[in-house]
Amino acid sequence: MNMNKKYILSLVILFFAVTSCSLIDKWTGNDKEKIERLKKEGIKCEAEITNVEDMNVTINKDPMVKLFLSVKPKGEPVFNAQVEMLVSRVRVPRIGDYVIVYYNPKDKTDIIVE
């Protein structure tokens, strides 16, 4: 293989590595921009976990789950939301647990679990 092909192949591999890391951050709930934005501009409140669904994906032995939430903002109607996130395998959330969430009041699907 000549030098140009090796260089191009290296760039392609690097591109896929960076892209996959970015996707993993978004899939695991570690989208730093979203977290910072919602913690700054969003509304903080409690939410009750109404269901937990295993997504059959693990990263470093920690499971990805889909949490179904009953979000309970003070002075506003309760609403339902879903969040997909990576959780610790020793602290998997359970139905009935309460978590702190931040959500965008203009788009209640734009939500994170603290």
Backbone atoms as SQL, in Angstrom:
CREATE TABLE atoms (id INTEGER PRIMARY KEY, chain TEXT, resi INTEGER, resn TEXT, atom TEXT, x REAL, y REAL, z REAL);
INSERT INTO atoms VALUES
  (1, 'A', 1, 'MET', 'N', 0.851, -1.168, 0.000),
  (2, 'A', 1, 'MET', 'CA', 0.000, 0.000, 0.000),
  (3, 'A', 1, 'MET', 'C', 0.900, 1.235, 0.000),
  (4, 'A', 2, 'ASN', 'N', 0.591, 2.189, -0.857),
  (5, 'A', 2, 'ASN', 'CA', 1.441, 3.372, -0.876),
  (6, 'A', 2, 'ASN', 'C', 1.070, 4.330, 0.274),
  (7, 'A', 3, 'MET', 'N', 1.861, 5.364, 0.439),
  (8, 'A', 3, 'MET', 'CA', 1.714, 6.287, 1.569),
  (9, 'A', 3, 'MET', 'C', 0.376, 7.016, 1.555),
  (10, 'A', 4, 'ASN', 'N', -0.114, 7.432, 0.379),
  (11, 'A', 4, 'ASN', 'CA', -1.383, 8.150, 0.294),
  (12, 'A', 4, 'ASN', 'C', -2.552, 7.282, 0.747),
  (13, 'A', 5, 'LYS', 'N', -2.562, 6.013, 0.343),
  (14, 'A', 5, 'LYS', 'CA', -3.650, 5.120, 0.752),
  (15, 'A', 5, 'LYS', 'C', -3.627, 4.884, 2.258),
  (16, 'A', 6, 'LYS', 'N', -2.438, 4.740, 2.847),
  (17, 'A', 6, 'LYS', 'CA', -2.322, 4.561, 4.295),
  (18, 'A', 6, 'LYS', 'C', -2.832, 5.801, 5.022),
  (19, 'A', 7, 'TYR', 'N', -2.499, 6.963, 4.496),
  (20, 'A', 7, 'TYR', 'CA', -2.924, 8.222, 5.101),
  (21, 'A', 7, 'TYR', 'C', -4.452, 8.347, 5.048),
  (22, 'A', 8, 'ILE', 'N', -5.032, 8.041, 3.909),
  (23, 'A', 8, 'ILE', 'CA', -6.484, 8.130, 3.753),
  (24, 'A', 8, 'ILE', 'C', -7.174, 7.102, 4.639),
  (25, 'A', 9, 'LEU', 'N', -6.650, 5.898, 4.696),
  (26, 'A', 9, 'LEU', 'CA', -7.226, 4.865, 5.547),
  (27, 'A', 9, 'LEU', 'C', -7.170, 5.289, 7.016),
  (28, 'A', 10, 'SER', 'N', -6.067, 5.876, 7.434),
  (29, 'A', 10, 'SER', 'CA', -5.939, 6.361, 8.816),
  (30, 'A', 10, 'SER', 'C', -6.969, 7.436, 9.113),
  (31, 'A', 11, 'LEU', 'N', -7.183, 8.347, 8.170),
  (32, 'A', 11, 'LEU', 'CA', -8.183, 9.396, 8.361),
  (33, 'A', 11, 'LEU', 'C', -9.595, 8.829, 8.460),
  (34, 'A', 12, 'VAL', 'N', -9.899, 7.828, 7.636),
  (35, 'A', 12, 'VAL', 'CA', -11.215, 7.203, 7.674),
  (36, 'A', 12, 'VAL', 'C', -11.438, 6.521, 9.017),
  (37, 'A', 13, 'ILE', 'N', -10.457, 5.799, 9.489),
  (38, 'A', 13, 'ILE', 'CA', -10.564, 5.117, 10.790),
  (39, 'A', 13, 'ILE', 'C', -10.741, 6.138, 11.907),
  (40, 'A', 14, 'LEU', 'N', -9.969, 7.217, 11.873),
  (41, 'A', 14, 'LEU', 'CA', -10.083, 8.270, 12.876),
  (42, 'A', 14, 'LEU', 'C', -11.474, 8.895, 12.846),
  (43, 'A', 15, 'PHE', 'N', -11.997, 9.152, 11.655),
  (44, 'A', 15, 'PHE', 'CA', -13.336, 9.721, 11.512),
  (45, 'A', 15, 'PHE', 'C', -14.380, 8.817, 12.169),
  (46, 'A', 16, 'PHE', 'N', -14.324, 7.516, 11.889),
  (47, 'A', 16, 'PHE', 'CA', -15.295, 6.596, 12.470),
  (48, 'A', 16, 'PHE', 'C', -15.139, 6.485, 13.980),
  (49, 'A', 17, 'ALA', 'N', -13.918, 6.537, 14.482),
  (50, 'A', 17, 'ALA', 'CA', -13.701, 6.475, 15.927),
  (51, 'A', 17, 'ALA', 'C', -14.310, 7.695, 16.616),
  (52, 'A', 18, 'VAL', 'N', -14.073, 8.874, 16.081),
  (53, 'A', 18, 'VAL', 'CA', -14.615, 10.100, 16.669),
  (54, 'A', 18, 'VAL', 'C', -16.139, 10.111, 16.579),
  (55, 'A', 19, 'THR', 'N', -16.673, 9.715, 15.434),
  (56, 'A', 19, 'THR', 'CA', -18.119, 9.681, 15.248),
  (57, 'A', 19, 'THR', 'C', -18.768, 8.703, 16.218),
  (58, 'A', 20, 'SER', 'N', -18.181, 7.525, 16.381),
  (59, 'A', 20, 'SER', 'CA', -18.771, 6.541, 17.287),
  (60, 'A', 20, 'SER', 'C', -18.718, 7.011, 18.727),
  (61, 'A', 21, 'CYS', 'N', -17.649, 7.694, 19.137),
  (62, 'A', 21, 'CYS', 'CA', -17.578, 8.236, 20.501),
  (63, 'A', 21, 'CYS', 'C', -18.670, 9.269, 20.718),
  (64, 'A', 22, 'SER', 'N', -18.906, 10.100, 19.735),
  (65, 'A', 22, 'SER', 'CA', -19.960, 11.115, 19.829),
  (66, 'A', 22, 'SER', 'C', -21.332, 10.456, 19.938),
  (67, 'A', 23, 'LEU', 'N', -21.580, 9.420, 19.153),
  (68, 'A', 23, 'LEU', 'CA', -22.855, 8.719, 19.209),
  (69, 'A', 23, 'LEU', 'C', -23.047, 8.022, 20.548),
  (70, 'A', 24, 'ILE', 'N', -21.987, 7.422, 21.068),
  (71, 'A', 24, 'ILE', 'CA', -22.078, 6.762, 22.375),
  (72, 'A', 24, 'ILE', 'C', -22.436, 7.774, 23.444),
  (73, 'A', 25, 'ASP', 'N', -21.837, 8.970, 23.405),
  (74, 'A', 25, 'ASP', 'CA', -22.183, 10.007, 24.372),
  (75, 'A', 25, 'ASP', 'C', -23.669, 10.345, 24.298),
  (76, 'A', 26, 'LYS', 'N', -24.202, 10.487, 23.103),
  (77, 'A', 26, 'LYS', 'CA', -25.620, 10.815, 22.955),
  (78, 'A', 26, 'LYS', 'C', -26.497, 9.650, 23.414),
  (79, 'A', 27, 'TRP', 'N', -26.139, 8.418, 23.056),
  (80, 'A', 27, 'TRP', 'CA', -26.933, 7.247, 23.441),
  (81, 'A', 27, 'TRP', 'C', -26.937, 7.034, 24.945),
  (82, 'A', 28, 'THR', 'N', -25.835, 7.335, 25.600),
  (83, 'A', 28, 'THR', 'CA', -25.725, 7.069, 27.030),
  (84, 'A', 28, 'THR', 'C', -26.202, 8.218, 27.893),
  (85, 'A', 29, 'GLY', 'N', -26.682, 9.280, 27.274),
  (86, 'A', 29, 'GLY', 'CA', -27.155, 10.419, 28.053),
  (87, 'A', 29, 'GLY', 'C', -26.042, 11.352, 28.466),
  (88, 'A', 30, 'ASN', 'N', -24.873, 11.226, 27.871),
  (89, 'A', 30, 'ASN', 'CA', -23.732, 12.060, 28.236),
  (90, 'A', 30, 'ASN', 'C', -23.485, 13.183, 27.242),
  (91, 'A', 31, 'ASP', 'N', -24.540, 13.665, 26.597),
  (92, 'A', 31, 'ASP', 'CA', -24.420, 14.768, 25.646),
  (93, 'A', 31, 'ASP', 'C', -24.177, 16.041, 26.458),
  (94, 'A', 32, 'LYS', 'N', -22.908, 16.430, 26.563),
  (95, 'A', 32, 'LYS', 'CA', -22.509, 17.538, 27.444),
  (96, 'A', 32, 'LYS', 'C', -23.216, 18.842, 27.116),
  (97, 'A', 33, 'GLU', 'N', -23.380, 19.139, 25.845),
  (98, 'A', 33, 'GLU', 'CA', -24.059, 20.382, 25.455),
  (99, 'A', 33, 'GLU', 'C', -25.505, 20.389, 25.947),
  (100, 'A', 34, 'LYS', 'N', -26.199, 19.270, 25.772),
  (101, 'A', 34, 'LYS', 'CA', -27.589, 19.174, 26.213),
  (102, 'A', 34, 'LYS', 'C', -27.678, 19.289, 27.727),
  (103, 'A', 35, 'ILE', 'N', -26.781, 18.611, 28.447),
  (104, 'A', 35, 'ILE', 'CA', -26.778, 18.659, 29.904),
  (105, 'A', 35, 'ILE', 'C', -26.564, 20.090, 30.385),
  (106, 'A', 36, 'GLU', 'N', -25.556, 20.758, 29.848),
  (107, 'A', 36, 'GLU', 'CA', -25.272, 22.144, 30.250),
  (108, 'A', 36, 'GLU', 'C', -26.445, 23.066, 29.936),
  (109, 'A', 37, 'ARG', 'N', -27.015, 22.924, 28.740),
  (110, 'A', 37, 'ARG', 'CA', -28.136, 23.777, 28.325),
  (111, 'A', 37, 'ARG', 'C', -29.341, 23.594, 29.235),
  (112, 'A', 38, 'LEU', 'N', -29.713, 22.331, 29.503),
  (113, 'A', 38, 'LEU', 'CA', -30.895, 22.096, 30.331),
  (114, 'A', 38, 'LEU', 'C', -30.665, 22.467, 31.785),
  (115, 'A', 39, 'LYS', 'N', -29.465, 22.281, 32.292),
  (116, 'A', 39, 'LYS', 'CA', -29.196, 22.685, 33.679),
  (117, 'A', 39, 'LYS', 'C', -29.223, 24.204, 33.824),
  (118, 'A', 40, 'LYS', 'N', -28.898, 24.903, 32.746),
  (119, 'A', 40, 'LYS', 'CA', -28.892, 26.368, 32.773),
  (120, 'A', 40, 'LYS', 'C', -30.280, 26.936, 32.487),
  (121, 'A', 41, 'GLU', 'N', -30.956, 26.398, 31.455),
  (122, 'A', 41, 'GLU', 'CA', -32.204, 26.987, 30.975),
  (123, 'A', 41, 'GLU', 'C', -33.458, 26.178, 31.329),
  (124, 'A', 42, 'GLY', 'N', -33.278, 24.925, 31.724),
  (125, 'A', 42, 'GLY', 'CA', -34.426, 24.050, 31.951),
  (126, 'A', 42, 'GLY', 'C', -35.026, 24.204, 33.337),
  (127, 'A', 43, 'ILE', 'N', -36.108, 23.496, 33.545),
  (128, 'A', 43, 'ILE', 'CA', -36.793, 23.467, 34.827),
  (129, 'A', 43, 'ILE', 'C', -36.400, 22.183, 35.552),
  (130, 'A', 44, 'LYS', 'N', -36.014, 22.333, 36.803),
  (131, 'A', 44, 'LYS', 'CA', -35.600, 21.200, 37.632),
  (132, 'A', 44, 'LYS', 'C', -36.792, 20.753, 38.478),
  (133, 'A', 45, 'CYS', 'N', -37.036, 19.449, 38.507),
  (134, 'A', 45, 'CYS', 'CA', -38.112, 18.921, 39.349),
  (135, 'A', 45, 'CYS', 'C', -37.903, 17.422, 39.576),
  (136, 'A', 46, 'GLU', 'N', -38.806, 16.838, 40.351),
  (137, 'A', 46, 'GLU', 'CA', -38.762, 15.399, 40.595),
  (138, 'A', 46, 'GLU', 'C', -39.591, 14.659, 39.561),
  (139, 'A', 47, 'ALA', 'N', -39.196, 13.421, 39.340),
  (140, 'A', 47, 'ALA', 'CA', -39.968, 12.531, 38.469),
  (141, 'A', 47, 'ALA', 'C', -39.964, 11.143, 39.100),
  (142, 'A', 48, 'GLU', 'N', -41.096, 10.481, 39.017),
  (143, 'A', 48, 'GLU', 'CA', -41.209, 9.110, 39.505),
  (144, 'A', 48, 'GLU', 'C', -41.012, 8.156, 38.343),
  (145, 'A', 49, 'ILE', 'N', -40.211, 7.127, 38.564),
  (146, 'A', 49, 'ILE', 'CA', -39.997, 6.106, 37.533),
  (147, 'A', 49, 'ILE', 'C', -41.210, 5.181, 37.532),
  (148, 'A', 50, 'THR', 'N', -41.883, 5.115, 36.384),
  (149, 'A', 50, 'THR', 'CA', -43.078, 4.272, 36.271),
  (150, 'A', 50, 'THR', 'C', -42.790, 2.942, 35.582),
  (151, 'A', 51, 'ASN', 'N', -41.670, 2.891, 34.839),
  (152, 'A', 51, 'ASN', 'CA', -41.268, 1.636, 34.205),
  (153, 'A', 51, 'ASN', 'C', -39.806, 1.734, 33.811),
  (154, 'A', 52, 'VAL', 'N', -39.130, 0.598, 33.786),
  (155, 'A', 52, 'VAL', 'CA', -37.733, 0.515, 33.360),
  (156, 'A', 52, 'VAL', 'C', -37.656, -0.599, 32.322),
  (157, 'A', 53, 'GLU', 'N', -37.105, -0.260, 31.155),
  (158, 'A', 53, 'GLU', 'CA', -37.003, -1.238, 30.072),
  (159, 'A', 53, 'GLU', 'C', -35.536, -1.427, 29.705),
  (160, 'A', 54, 'ASP', 'N', -35.070, -2.669, 29.779),
  (161, 'A', 54, 'ASP', 'CA', -33.696, -2.992, 29.376),
  (162, 'A', 54, 'ASP', 'C', -33.609, -2.905, 27.857),
  (163, 'A', 55, 'MET', 'N', -32.594, -2.211, 27.356),
  (164, 'A', 55, 'MET', 'CA', -32.443, -2.043, 25.910),
  (165, 'A', 55, 'MET', 'C', -31.508, -3.088, 25.299),
  (166, 'A', 56, 'ASN', 'N', -31.052, -4.053, 26.105),
  (167, 'A', 56, 'ASN', 'CA', -30.160, -5.124, 25.647),
  (168, 'A', 56, 'ASN', 'C', -28.854, -4.607, 25.059),
  (169, 'A', 57, 'VAL', 'N', -28.354, -3.513, 25.628),
  (170, 'A', 57, 'VAL', 'CA', -27.066, -2.950, 25.240),
  (171, 'A', 57, 'VAL', 'C', -26.286, -2.708, 26.520),
  (172, 'A', 58, 'THR', 'N', -25.014, -3.091, 26.518),
  (173, 'A', 58, 'THR', 'CA', -24.160, -2.789, 27.666),
  (174, 'A', 58, 'THR', 'C', -22.896, -2.098, 27.181),
  (175, 'A', 59, 'ILE', 'N', -22.418, -1.189, 27.992),
  (176, 'A', 59, 'ILE', 'CA', -21.161, -0.497, 27.728),
  (177, 'A', 59, 'ILE', 'C', -20.356, -0.584, 29.016),
  (178, 'A', 60, 'ASN', 'N', -19.189, -1.212, 28.931),
  (179, 'A', 60, 'ASN', 'CA', -18.369, -1.457, 30.115),
  (180, 'A', 60, 'ASN', 'C', -19.162, -2.164, 31.211),
  (181, 'A', 61, 'LYS', 'N', -19.975, -3.113, 30.827),
  (182, 'A', 61, 'LYS', 'CA', -20.810, -3.935, 31.701),
  (183, 'A', 61, 'LYS', 'C', -21.961, -3.181, 32.359),
  (184, 'A', 62, 'ASP', 'N', -22.166, -1.912, 31.987),
  (185, 'A', 62, 'ASP', 'CA', -23.301, -1.148, 32.498),
  (186, 'A', 62, 'ASP', 'C', -24.420, -1.176, 31.459),
  (187, 'A', 63, 'PRO', 'N', -25.674, -1.381, 31.901),
  (188, 'A', 63, 'PRO', 'CA', -26.777, -1.513, 30.947),
  (189, 'A', 63, 'PRO', 'C', -27.348, -0.168, 30.489),
  (190, 'A', 64, 'MET', 'N', -27.812, -0.171, 29.250),
  (191, 'A', 64, 'MET', 'CA', -28.610, 0.938, 28.741),
  (192, 'A', 64, 'MET', 'C', -30.058, 0.606, 29.061),
  (193, 'A', 65, 'VAL', 'N', -30.782, 1.596, 29.581),
  (194, 'A', 65, 'VAL', 'CA', -32.186, 1.385, 29.908),
  (195, 'A', 65, 'VAL', 'C', -33.019, 2.538, 29.361),
  (196, 'A', 66, 'LYS', 'N', -34.288, 2.265, 29.197),
  (197, 'A', 66, 'LYS', 'CA', -35.251, 3.311, 28.882),
  (198, 'A', 66, 'LYS', 'C', -36.084, 3.500, 30.142),
  (199, 'A', 67, 'LEU', 'N', -36.055, 4.725, 30.662),
  (200, 'A', 67, 'LEU', 'CA', -36.849, 5.049, 31.843),
  (201, 'A', 67, 'LEU', 'C', -38.131, 5.735, 31.405),
  (202, 'A', 68, 'PHE', 'N', -39.236, 5.277, 31.928),
  (203, 'A', 68, 'PHE', 'CA', -40.521, 5.917, 31.724),
  (204, 'A', 68, 'PHE', 'C', -40.807, 6.711, 32.993),
  (205, 'A', 69, 'LEU', 'N', -41.048, 8.005, 32.821),
  (206, 'A', 69, 'LEU', 'CA', -41.127, 8.907, 33.963),
  (207, 'A', 69, 'LEU', 'C', -42.477, 9.602, 34.041),
  (208, 'A', 70, 'SER', 'N', -42.906, 9.829, 35.266),
  (209, 'A', 70, 'SER', 'CA', -44.032, 10.705, 35.542),
  (210, 'A', 70, 'SER', 'C', -43.412, 11.961, 36.160),
  (211, 'A', 71, 'VAL', 'N', -43.296, 13.005, 35.349),
  (212, 'A', 71, 'VAL', 'CA', -42.598, 14.228, 35.754),
  (213, 'A', 71, 'VAL', 'C', -43.582, 15.115, 36.498),
  (214, 'A', 72, 'LYS', 'N', -43.148, 15.618, 37.672),
  (215, 'A', 72, 'LYS', 'CA', -44.055, 16.331, 38.565),
  (216, 'A', 72, 'LYS', 'C', -43.532, 17.735, 38.892),
  (217, 'A', 73, 'PRO', 'N', -43.643, 18.663, 37.924),
  (218, 'A', 73, 'PRO', 'CA', -43.197, 20.030, 38.202),
  (219, 'A', 73, 'PRO', 'C', -44.144, 20.727, 39.192),
  (220, 'A', 74, 'LYS', 'N', -43.587, 21.536, 40.076),
  (221, 'A', 74, 'LYS', 'CA', -44.409, 22.247, 41.063),
  (222, 'A', 74, 'LYS', 'C', -45.278, 23.283, 40.359),
  (223, 'A', 75, 'GLY', 'N', -46.566, 23.270, 40.694),
  (224, 'A', 75, 'GLY', 'CA', -47.488, 24.258, 40.159),
  (225, 'A', 75, 'GLY', 'C', -47.892, 24.028, 38.712),
  (226, 'A', 76, 'GLU', 'N', -47.524, 22.894, 38.142),
  (227, 'A', 76, 'GLU', 'CA', -47.875, 22.583, 36.754),
  (228, 'A', 76, 'GLU', 'C', -48.420, 21.159, 36.684),
  (229, 'A', 77, 'PRO', 'N', -49.115, 20.841, 35.589),
  (230, 'A', 77, 'PRO', 'CA', -49.628, 19.476, 35.449),
  (231, 'A', 77, 'PRO', 'C', -48.499, 18.449, 35.304),
  (232, 'A', 78, 'VAL', 'N', -48.747, 17.282, 35.820),
  (233, 'A', 78, 'VAL', 'CA', -47.821, 16.152, 35.671),
  (234, 'A', 78, 'VAL', 'C', -47.821, 15.739, 34.199),
  (235, 'A', 79, 'PHE', 'N', -46.643, 15.339, 33.697),
  (236, 'A', 79, 'PHE', 'CA', -46.573, 14.831, 32.326),
  (237, 'A', 79, 'PHE', 'C', -45.653, 13.622, 32.281),
  (238, 'A', 80, 'ASN', 'N', -45.819, 12.811, 31.247),
  (239, 'A', 80, 'ASN', 'CA', -45.007, 11.605, 31.072),
  (240, 'A', 80, 'ASN', 'C', -43.861, 11.892, 30.108),
  (241, 'A', 81, 'ALA', 'N', -42.730, 11.238, 30.364),
  (242, 'A', 81, 'ALA', 'CA', -41.559, 11.395, 29.510),
  (243, 'A', 81, 'ALA', 'C', -40.783, 10.082, 29.491),
  (244, 'A', 82, 'GLN', 'N', -39.892, 9.967, 28.510),
  (245, 'A', 82, 'GLN', 'CA', -39.003, 8.803, 28.397),
  (246, 'A', 82, 'GLN', 'C', -37.576, 9.292, 28.238),
  (247, 'A', 83, 'VAL', 'N', -36.659, 8.572, 28.863),
  (248, 'A', 83, 'VAL', 'CA', -35.239, 8.900, 28.760),
  (249, 'A', 83, 'VAL', 'C', -34.472, 7.600, 28.570),
  (250, 'A', 84, 'GLU', 'N', -33.567, 7.585, 27.590),
  (251, 'A', 84, 'GLU', 'CA', -32.673, 6.448, 27.402),
  (252, 'A', 84, 'GLU', 'C', -31.323, 6.839, 27.977),
  (253, 'A', 85, 'MET', 'N', -30.788, 5.980, 28.843),
  (254, 'A', 85, 'MET', 'CA', -29.519, 6.324, 29.467),
  (255, 'A', 85, 'MET', 'C', -28.773, 5.092, 29.959),
  (256, 'A', 86, 'LEU', 'N', -27.487, 5.270, 30.133),
  (257, 'A', 86, 'LEU', 'CA', -26.622, 4.250, 30.705),
  (258, 'A', 86, 'LEU', 'C', -26.714, 4.370, 32.212),
  (259, 'A', 87, 'VAL', 'N', -26.885, 3.252, 32.903),
  (260, 'A', 87, 'VAL', 'CA', -26.957, 3.268, 34.366),
  (261, 'A', 87, 'VAL', 'C', -25.930, 2.287, 34.931),
  (262, 'A', 88, 'SER', 'N', -25.592, 2.498, 36.164),
  (263, 'A', 88, 'SER', 'CA', -24.664, 1.596, 36.839),
  (264, 'A', 88, 'SER', 'C', -25.319, 0.236, 37.024),
  (265, 'A', 89, 'ARG', 'N', -24.584, -0.813, 36.777),
  (266, 'A', 89, 'ARG', 'CA', -25.159, -2.158, 36.928),
  (267, 'A', 89, 'ARG', 'C', -25.453, -2.488, 38.389),
  (268, 'A', 90, 'VAL', 'N', -24.865, -1.757, 39.312),
  (269, 'A', 90, 'VAL', 'CA', -25.142, -2.000, 40.731),
  (270, 'A', 90, 'VAL', 'C', -26.217, -1.059, 41.279),
  (271, 'A', 91, 'ARG', 'N', -26.660, -0.100, 40.456),
  (272, 'A', 91, 'ARG', 'CA', -27.708, 0.831, 40.878),
  (273, 'A', 91, 'ARG', 'C', -28.734, 1.016, 39.762),
  (274, 'A', 92, 'VAL', 'N', -29.292, -0.058, 39.277),
  (275, 'A', 92, 'VAL', 'CA', -30.310, 0.023, 38.236),
  (276, 'A', 92, 'VAL', 'C', -31.572, 0.626, 38.866),
  (277, 'A', 93, 'PRO', 'N', -32.123, 1.680, 38.252),
  (278, 'A', 93, 'PRO', 'CA', -33.333, 2.290, 38.795),
  (279, 'A', 93, 'PRO', 'C', -34.497, 1.306, 38.823),
  (280, 'A', 94, 'ARG', 'N', -35.414, 1.534, 39.766),
  (281, 'A', 94, 'ARG', 'CA', -36.574, 0.654, 39.911),
  (282, 'A', 94, 'ARG', 'C', -37.862, 1.460, 39.818),
  (283, 'A', 95, 'ILE', 'N', -38.930, 0.776, 39.486),
  (284, 'A', 95, 'ILE', 'CA', -40.248, 1.402, 39.476),
  (285, 'A', 95, 'ILE', 'C', -40.526, 1.938, 40.875),
  (286, 'A', 96, 'GLY', 'N', -40.990, 3.175, 40.922),
  (287, 'A', 96, 'GLY', 'CA', -41.296, 3.808, 42.205),
  (288, 'A', 96, 'GLY', 'C', -40.186, 4.699, 42.727),
  (289, 'A', 97, 'ASP', 'N', -38.971, 4.546, 42.186),
  (290, 'A', 97, 'ASP', 'CA', -37.868, 5.433, 42.572),
  (291, 'A', 97, 'ASP', 'C', -38.150, 6.834, 42.051),
  (292, 'A', 98, 'TYR', 'N', -37.609, 7.823, 42.754),
  (293, 'A', 98, 'TYR', 'CA', -37.691, 9.210, 42.298),
  (294, 'A', 98, 'TYR', 'C', -36.319, 9.668, 41.840),
  (295, 'A', 99, 'VAL', 'N', -36.303, 10.458, 40.774),
  (296, 'A', 99, 'VAL', 'CA', -35.073, 11.024, 40.238),
  (297, 'A', 99, 'VAL', 'C', -35.295, 12.517, 40.015),
  (298, 'A', 100, 'ILE', 'N', -34.196, 13.253, 39.923),
  (299, 'A', 100, 'ILE', 'CA', -34.260, 14.667, 39.585),
  (300, 'A', 100, 'ILE', 'C', -34.066, 14.789, 38.074),
  (301, 'A', 101, 'VAL', 'N', -34.917, 15.578, 37.442),
  (302, 'A', 101, 'VAL', 'CA', -34.819, 15.801, 36.003),
  (303, 'A', 101, 'VAL', 'C', -34.751, 17.298, 35.724),
  (304, 'A', 102, 'TYR', 'N', -34.228, 17.610, 34.541),
  (305, 'A', 102, 'TYR', 'CA', -34.277, 18.965, 33.991),
  (306, 'A', 102, 'TYR', 'C', -34.954, 18.836, 32.639),
  (307, 'A', 103, 'TYR', 'N', -35.928, 19.708, 32.371),
  (308, 'A', 103, 'TYR', 'CA', -36.603, 19.633, 31.084),
  (309, 'A', 103, 'TYR', 'C', -36.806, 21.024, 30.500),
  (310, 'A', 104, 'ASN', 'N', -36.974, 21.046, 29.190),
  (311, 'A', 104, 'ASN', 'CA', -37.235, 22.267, 28.452),
  (312, 'A', 104, 'ASN', 'C', -38.743, 22.506, 28.492),
  (313, 'A', 105, 'PRO', 'N', -39.217, 23.621, 29.085),
  (314, 'A', 105, 'PRO', 'CA', -40.662, 23.839, 29.184),
  (315, 'A', 105, 'PRO', 'C', -41.343, 24.017, 27.825),
  (316, 'A', 106, 'LYS', 'N', -40.578, 24.361, 26.784),
  (317, 'A', 106, 'LYS', 'CA', -41.148, 24.528, 25.445),
  (318, 'A', 106, 'LYS', 'C', -41.230, 23.200, 24.687),
  (319, 'A', 107, 'ASP', 'N', -40.427, 22.209, 25.123),
  (320, 'A', 107, 'ASP', 'CA', -40.398, 20.896, 24.482),
  (321, 'A', 107, 'ASP', 'C', -40.133, 19.859, 25.571),
  (322, 'A', 108, 'LYS', 'N', -41.187, 19.318, 26.115),
  (323, 'A', 108, 'LYS', 'CA', -41.052, 18.432, 27.273),
  (324, 'A', 108, 'LYS', 'C', -40.416, 17.082, 26.945),
  (325, 'A', 109, 'THR', 'N', -40.149, 16.822, 25.654),
  (326, 'A', 109, 'THR', 'CA', -39.397, 15.625, 25.293),
  (327, 'A', 109, 'THR', 'C', -37.890, 15.881, 25.421),
  (328, 'A', 110, 'ASP', 'N', -37.510, 17.127, 25.593),
  (329, 'A', 110, 'ASP', 'CA', -36.112, 17.535, 25.765),
  (330, 'A', 110, 'ASP', 'C', -35.823, 17.515, 27.269),
  (331, 'A', 111, 'ILE', 'N', -35.357, 16.359, 27.754),
  (332, 'A', 111, 'ILE', 'CA', -35.269, 16.122, 29.184),
  (333, 'A', 111, 'ILE', 'C', -34.037, 15.282, 29.506),
  (334, 'A', 112, 'ILE', 'N', -33.454, 15.516, 30.679),
  (335, 'A', 112, 'ILE', 'CA', -32.343, 14.689, 31.154),
  (336, 'A', 112, 'ILE', 'C', -32.609, 14.293, 32.605),
  (337, 'A', 113, 'VAL', 'N', -32.018, 13.202, 33.024),
  (338, 'A', 113, 'VAL', 'CA', -32.053, 12.768, 34.417),
  (339, 'A', 113, 'VAL', 'C', -30.720, 13.150, 35.044),
  (340, 'A', 114, 'GLU', 'N', -30.778, 13.778, 36.210),
  (341, 'A', 114, 'GLU', 'CA', -29.535, 14.189, 36.884),
  (342, 'A', 114, 'GLU', 'C', -28.822, 12.973, 37.435);
